[in-house]
Amino acid sequence: MPPPRTREKALRHRLAELRGPQVPAKALDARALAALAANPGCRRRAILDGAGVDKAALAGALGSPSVFGQSQFAFVRGNAFEAKVKADGGTELLRLAHEKLDRAAEPPAGARVPDLTAQGPEGRTARTELALREAAEAATDAPGTWTLLDHPMLALDVAGSPAFLEPDAVVVHPDGSWTVVEIKSFPMLDGAADPAKVGAAARQAAVYVLALERVAARLEPSPRVRHRVLLVCPKDFSNLPTASAVDVRKQRAVTARQLDRLTRIEEIADALPEGTCFSPELPAERLTAAVESVPAAYAPECLSACELAFHCRDRSRAAGAVTGLGRPVRAELGGLTTVEDVLAAARGEAGDPDDPAVAALRRAAALRAEALAGTGTPAPAAAREVAPCR
């Protein structure tokens, strides 16, 4: 008699069925986990990423191929800048870490840069944990010692399976605490960078912070994982590195909650129709029905973070959903979920007059009608029907 199936094994079997027979799981990386945190309400992305579905292949099979990804030019430029930052044993990188995060410590000189090479991701993960343990001991035995881990490998449990993550670097301070380093090729102009890009980098770094906390919890005593990460970017329009300390506590909390949801994706899977499968090999009609059986939470920000964004955008437009107008607009409209509902409320044809969103829409329609009347332009019939709110 075969041994009883545990809950974890049952979930992994269910996710394999959703992915499709003989379809290998696509490993999650920090970018994917950060994108989940950016849109925590999207059940569609949660189940697809949890099952390891290749969303790029899925989007192509649905007829909405993805153009999501980094250009080859940006990739080469980013690698060149990272190599410059880490040159000479990470001298410049450690100087920036000391300046922005730990001025009270002794300046870094002759920092340790351990070799992290090993066989396979599991081997590299074990080697990284050993190097972090040794760095913590070195900080205790030799005060003032800095350690730089170049491209360490970390593991984070996601829906019962390990996701292997590779931050740009991790710095171990003289007090034994750990800091995540994110190196990006977008510029920092006059000490500030594009807020959207900084936010994306912070969400990605928060994933690494969570993974480091798992490692720290296994050590005794547990080193402190700093929640201020070091973001290194080119200064102004040059190729010289500069840095900023970014607090990722908020992003870390959101990511942790989303990962907790991912470990319970059986709730989403149980709500799917029998026989649901997301294999790109299926006929387009069946594949479309499978994808549409899972609710999505499309927003314009998805275009830069999800391979299925074009498909979800088309569906959102076809349904007249207000989510396509952006999250701020959606939040202001309250219970009005479609464009038709919004127009009907503005015309006075539907909606509760005591609802603040409905009252604001009718007031805006009345003001528009008055403005058009003042210019001599005939107002649309719908606008003339709306009585001014006094």
mmCIF file with all atom_site columns, C-alpha atoms in Angstrom, residues 12 15 19 23-36 45-56 68 121-122 125 153-166 207-208 259 262 305 307:
data_model
loop_
_atom_site.group_PDB
_atom_site.id
_atom_site.type_symbol
_atom_site.label_atom_id
_atom_site.label_alt_id
_atom_site.label_comp_id
_atom_site.label_asym_id
_atom_site.label_entity_id
_atom_site.label_seq_id
_atom_site.pdbx_PDB_ins_code
_atom_site.Cartn_x
_atom_site.Cartn_y
_atom_site.Cartn_z
_atom_site.occupancy
_atom_site.B_iso_or_equiv
_atom_site.pdbx_formal_charge
_atom_site.auth_seq_id
_atom_site.auth_comp_id
_atom_site.auth_asym_id
_atom_site.auth_atom_id
_atom_site.pdbx_PDB_model_num
ATOM 1  C CA . ARG A 1 12  ? 2.378  19.903 -5.535  1.00 0.00 ? 12  ARG A CA 1
ATOM 2  C CA . LEU A 1 15  ? -0.150 22.312 -9.235  1.00 0.00 ? 15  LEU A CA 1
ATOM 3  C CA . ARG A 1 19  ? 0.676  23.188 -15.282 1.00 0.00 ? 19  ARG A CA 1
ATOM 4  C CA . VAL A 1 23  ? 5.448  20.428 -18.459 1.00 0.00 ? 23  VAL A CA 1
ATOM 5  C CA . PRO A 1 24  ? 8.413  21.450 -16.253 1.00 0.00 ? 24  PRO A CA 1
ATOM 6  C CA . ALA A 1 25  ? 7.792  24.108 -13.651 1.00 0.00 ? 25  ALA A CA 1
ATOM 7  C CA . LYS A 1 26  ? 9.204  27.559 -14.324 1.00 0.00 ? 26  LYS A CA 1
ATOM 8  C CA . ALA A 1 27  ? 11.245 28.603 -11.322 1.00 0.00 ? 27  ALA A CA 1
ATOM 9  C CA . LEU A 1 28  ? 10.245 31.793 -9.551  1.00 0.00 ? 28  LEU A CA 1
ATOM 10 C CA . ASP A 1 29  ? 12.868 34.500 -9.209  1.00 0.00 ? 29  ASP A CA 1
ATOM 11 C CA . ALA A 1 30  ? 12.993 37.707 -7.195  1.00 0.00 ? 30  ALA A CA 1
ATOM 12 C CA . ARG A 1 31  ? 11.475 39.790 -10.016 1.00 0.00 ? 31  ARG A CA 1
ATOM 13 C CA . ALA A 1 32  ? 8.454  37.480 -10.196 1.00 0.00 ? 32  ALA A CA 1
ATOM 14 C CA . LEU A 1 33  ? 7.985  37.477 -6.428  1.00 0.00 ? 33  LEU A CA 1
ATOM 15 C CA . ALA A 1 34  ? 8.334  41.275 -6.347  1.00 0.00 ? 34  ALA A CA 1
ATOM 16 C CA . ALA A 1 35  ? 5.699  41.596 -9.071  1.00 0.00 ? 35  ALA A CA 1
ATOM 17 C CA . LEU A 1 36  ? 3.353  39.470 -6.952  1.00 0.00 ? 36  LEU A CA 1
ATOM 18 C CA . ARG A 1 45  ? -1.041 35.583 -11.238 1.00 0.00 ? 45  ARG A CA 1
ATOM 19 C CA . ALA A 1 46  ? -0.895 33.894 -7.832  1.00 0.00 ? 46  ALA A CA 1
ATOM 20 C CA . ILE A 1 47  ? -2.078 30.520 -9.148  1.00 0.00 ? 47  ILE A CA 1
ATOM 21 C CA . LEU A 1 48  ? -0.032 30.689 -12.368 1.00 0.00 ? 48  LEU A CA 1
ATOM 22 C CA . ASP A 1 49  ? 3.199  31.579 -10.562 1.00 0.00 ? 49  ASP A CA 1
ATOM 23 C CA . GLY A 1 50  ? 2.481  29.134 -7.764  1.00 0.00 ? 50  GLY A CA 1
ATOM 24 C CA . ALA A 1 51  ? 2.009  26.339 -10.319 1.00 0.00 ? 51  ALA A CA 1
ATOM 25 C CA . GLY A 1 52  ? 5.187  27.316 -12.173 1.00 0.00 ? 52  GLY A CA 1
ATOM 26 C CA . VAL A 1 53  ? 3.367  28.126 -15.435 1.00 0.00 ? 53  VAL A CA 1
ATOM 27 C CA . ASP A 1 54  ? 5.460  29.795 -18.139 1.00 0.00 ? 54  ASP A CA 1
ATOM 28 C CA . LYS A 1 55  ? 3.361  32.932 -18.565 1.00 0.00 ? 55  LYS A CA 1
ATOM 29 C CA . ALA A 1 56  ? 5.263  34.085 -21.653 1.00 0.00 ? 56  ALA A CA 1
ATOM 30 C CA . PHE A 1 68  ? 7.912  42.097 -21.261 1.00 0.00 ? 68  PHE A CA 1
ATOM 31 C CA . PRO A 1 121 ? 21.776 25.971 -6.912  1.00 0.00 ? 121 PRO A CA 1
ATOM 32 C CA . GLU A 1 122 ? 21.469 23.749 -3.841  1.00 0.00 ? 122 GLU A CA 1
ATOM 33 C CA . THR A 1 125 ? 22.854 27.963 -1.371  1.00 0.00 ? 125 THR A CA 1
ATOM 34 C CA . MET A 1 153 ? 22.501 32.190 -3.668  1.00 0.00 ? 153 MET A CA 1
ATOM 35 C CA . LEU A 1 154 ? 19.521 32.179 -1.320  1.00 0.00 ? 154 LEU A CA 1
ATOM 36 C CA . ALA A 1 155 ? 16.496 29.890 -1.122  1.00 0.00 ? 155 ALA A CA 1
ATOM 37 C CA . LEU A 1 156 ? 12.942 30.835 -0.220  1.00 0.00 ? 156 LEU A CA 1
ATOM 38 C CA . ASP A 1 157 ? 10.098 28.358 0.137   1.00 0.00 ? 157 ASP A CA 1
ATOM 39 C CA . VAL A 1 158 ? 7.245  29.237 -2.232  1.00 0.00 ? 158 VAL A CA 1
ATOM 40 C CA . ALA A 1 159 ? 4.143  27.049 -2.285  1.00 0.00 ? 159 ALA A CA 1
ATOM 41 C CA . GLY A 1 160 ? 6.124  24.100 -0.971  1.00 0.00 ? 160 GLY A CA 1
ATOM 42 C CA . SER A 1 161 ? 8.976  24.413 -3.474  1.00 0.00 ? 161 SER A CA 1
ATOM 43 C CA . PRO A 1 162 ? 12.298 26.262 -3.112  1.00 0.00 ? 162 PRO A CA 1
ATOM 44 C CA . ALA A 1 163 ? 12.806 29.403 -5.183  1.00 0.00 ? 163 ALA A CA 1
ATOM 45 C CA . PHE A 1 164 ? 16.504 30.131 -5.674  1.00 0.00 ? 164 PHE A CA 1
ATOM 46 C CA . LEU A 1 165 ? 17.339 33.838 -5.524  1.00 0.00 ? 165 LEU A CA 1
ATOM 47 C CA . GLU A 1 166 ? 20.554 35.625 -6.446  1.00 0.00 ? 166 GLU A CA 1
ATOM 48 C CA . VAL A 1 207 ? 12.408 39.424 -1.392  1.00 0.00 ? 207 VAL A CA 1
ATOM 49 C CA . TYR A 1 208 ? 16.135 39.035 -0.712  1.00 0.00 ? 208 TYR A CA 1
ATOM 50 C CA . LEU A 1 259 ? 3.969  34.553 0.047   1.00 0.00 ? 259 LEU A CA 1
ATOM 51 C CA . LEU A 1 262 ? 0.875  31.527 -2.115  1.00 0.00 ? 262 LEU A CA 1
ATOM 52 C CA . ALA A 1 305 ? 5.647  43.467 -14.644 1.00 0.00 ? 305 ALA A CA 1
ATOM 53 C CA . GLU A 1 307 ? 3.743  38.611 -19.312 1.00 0.00 ? 307 GLU A CA 1
#
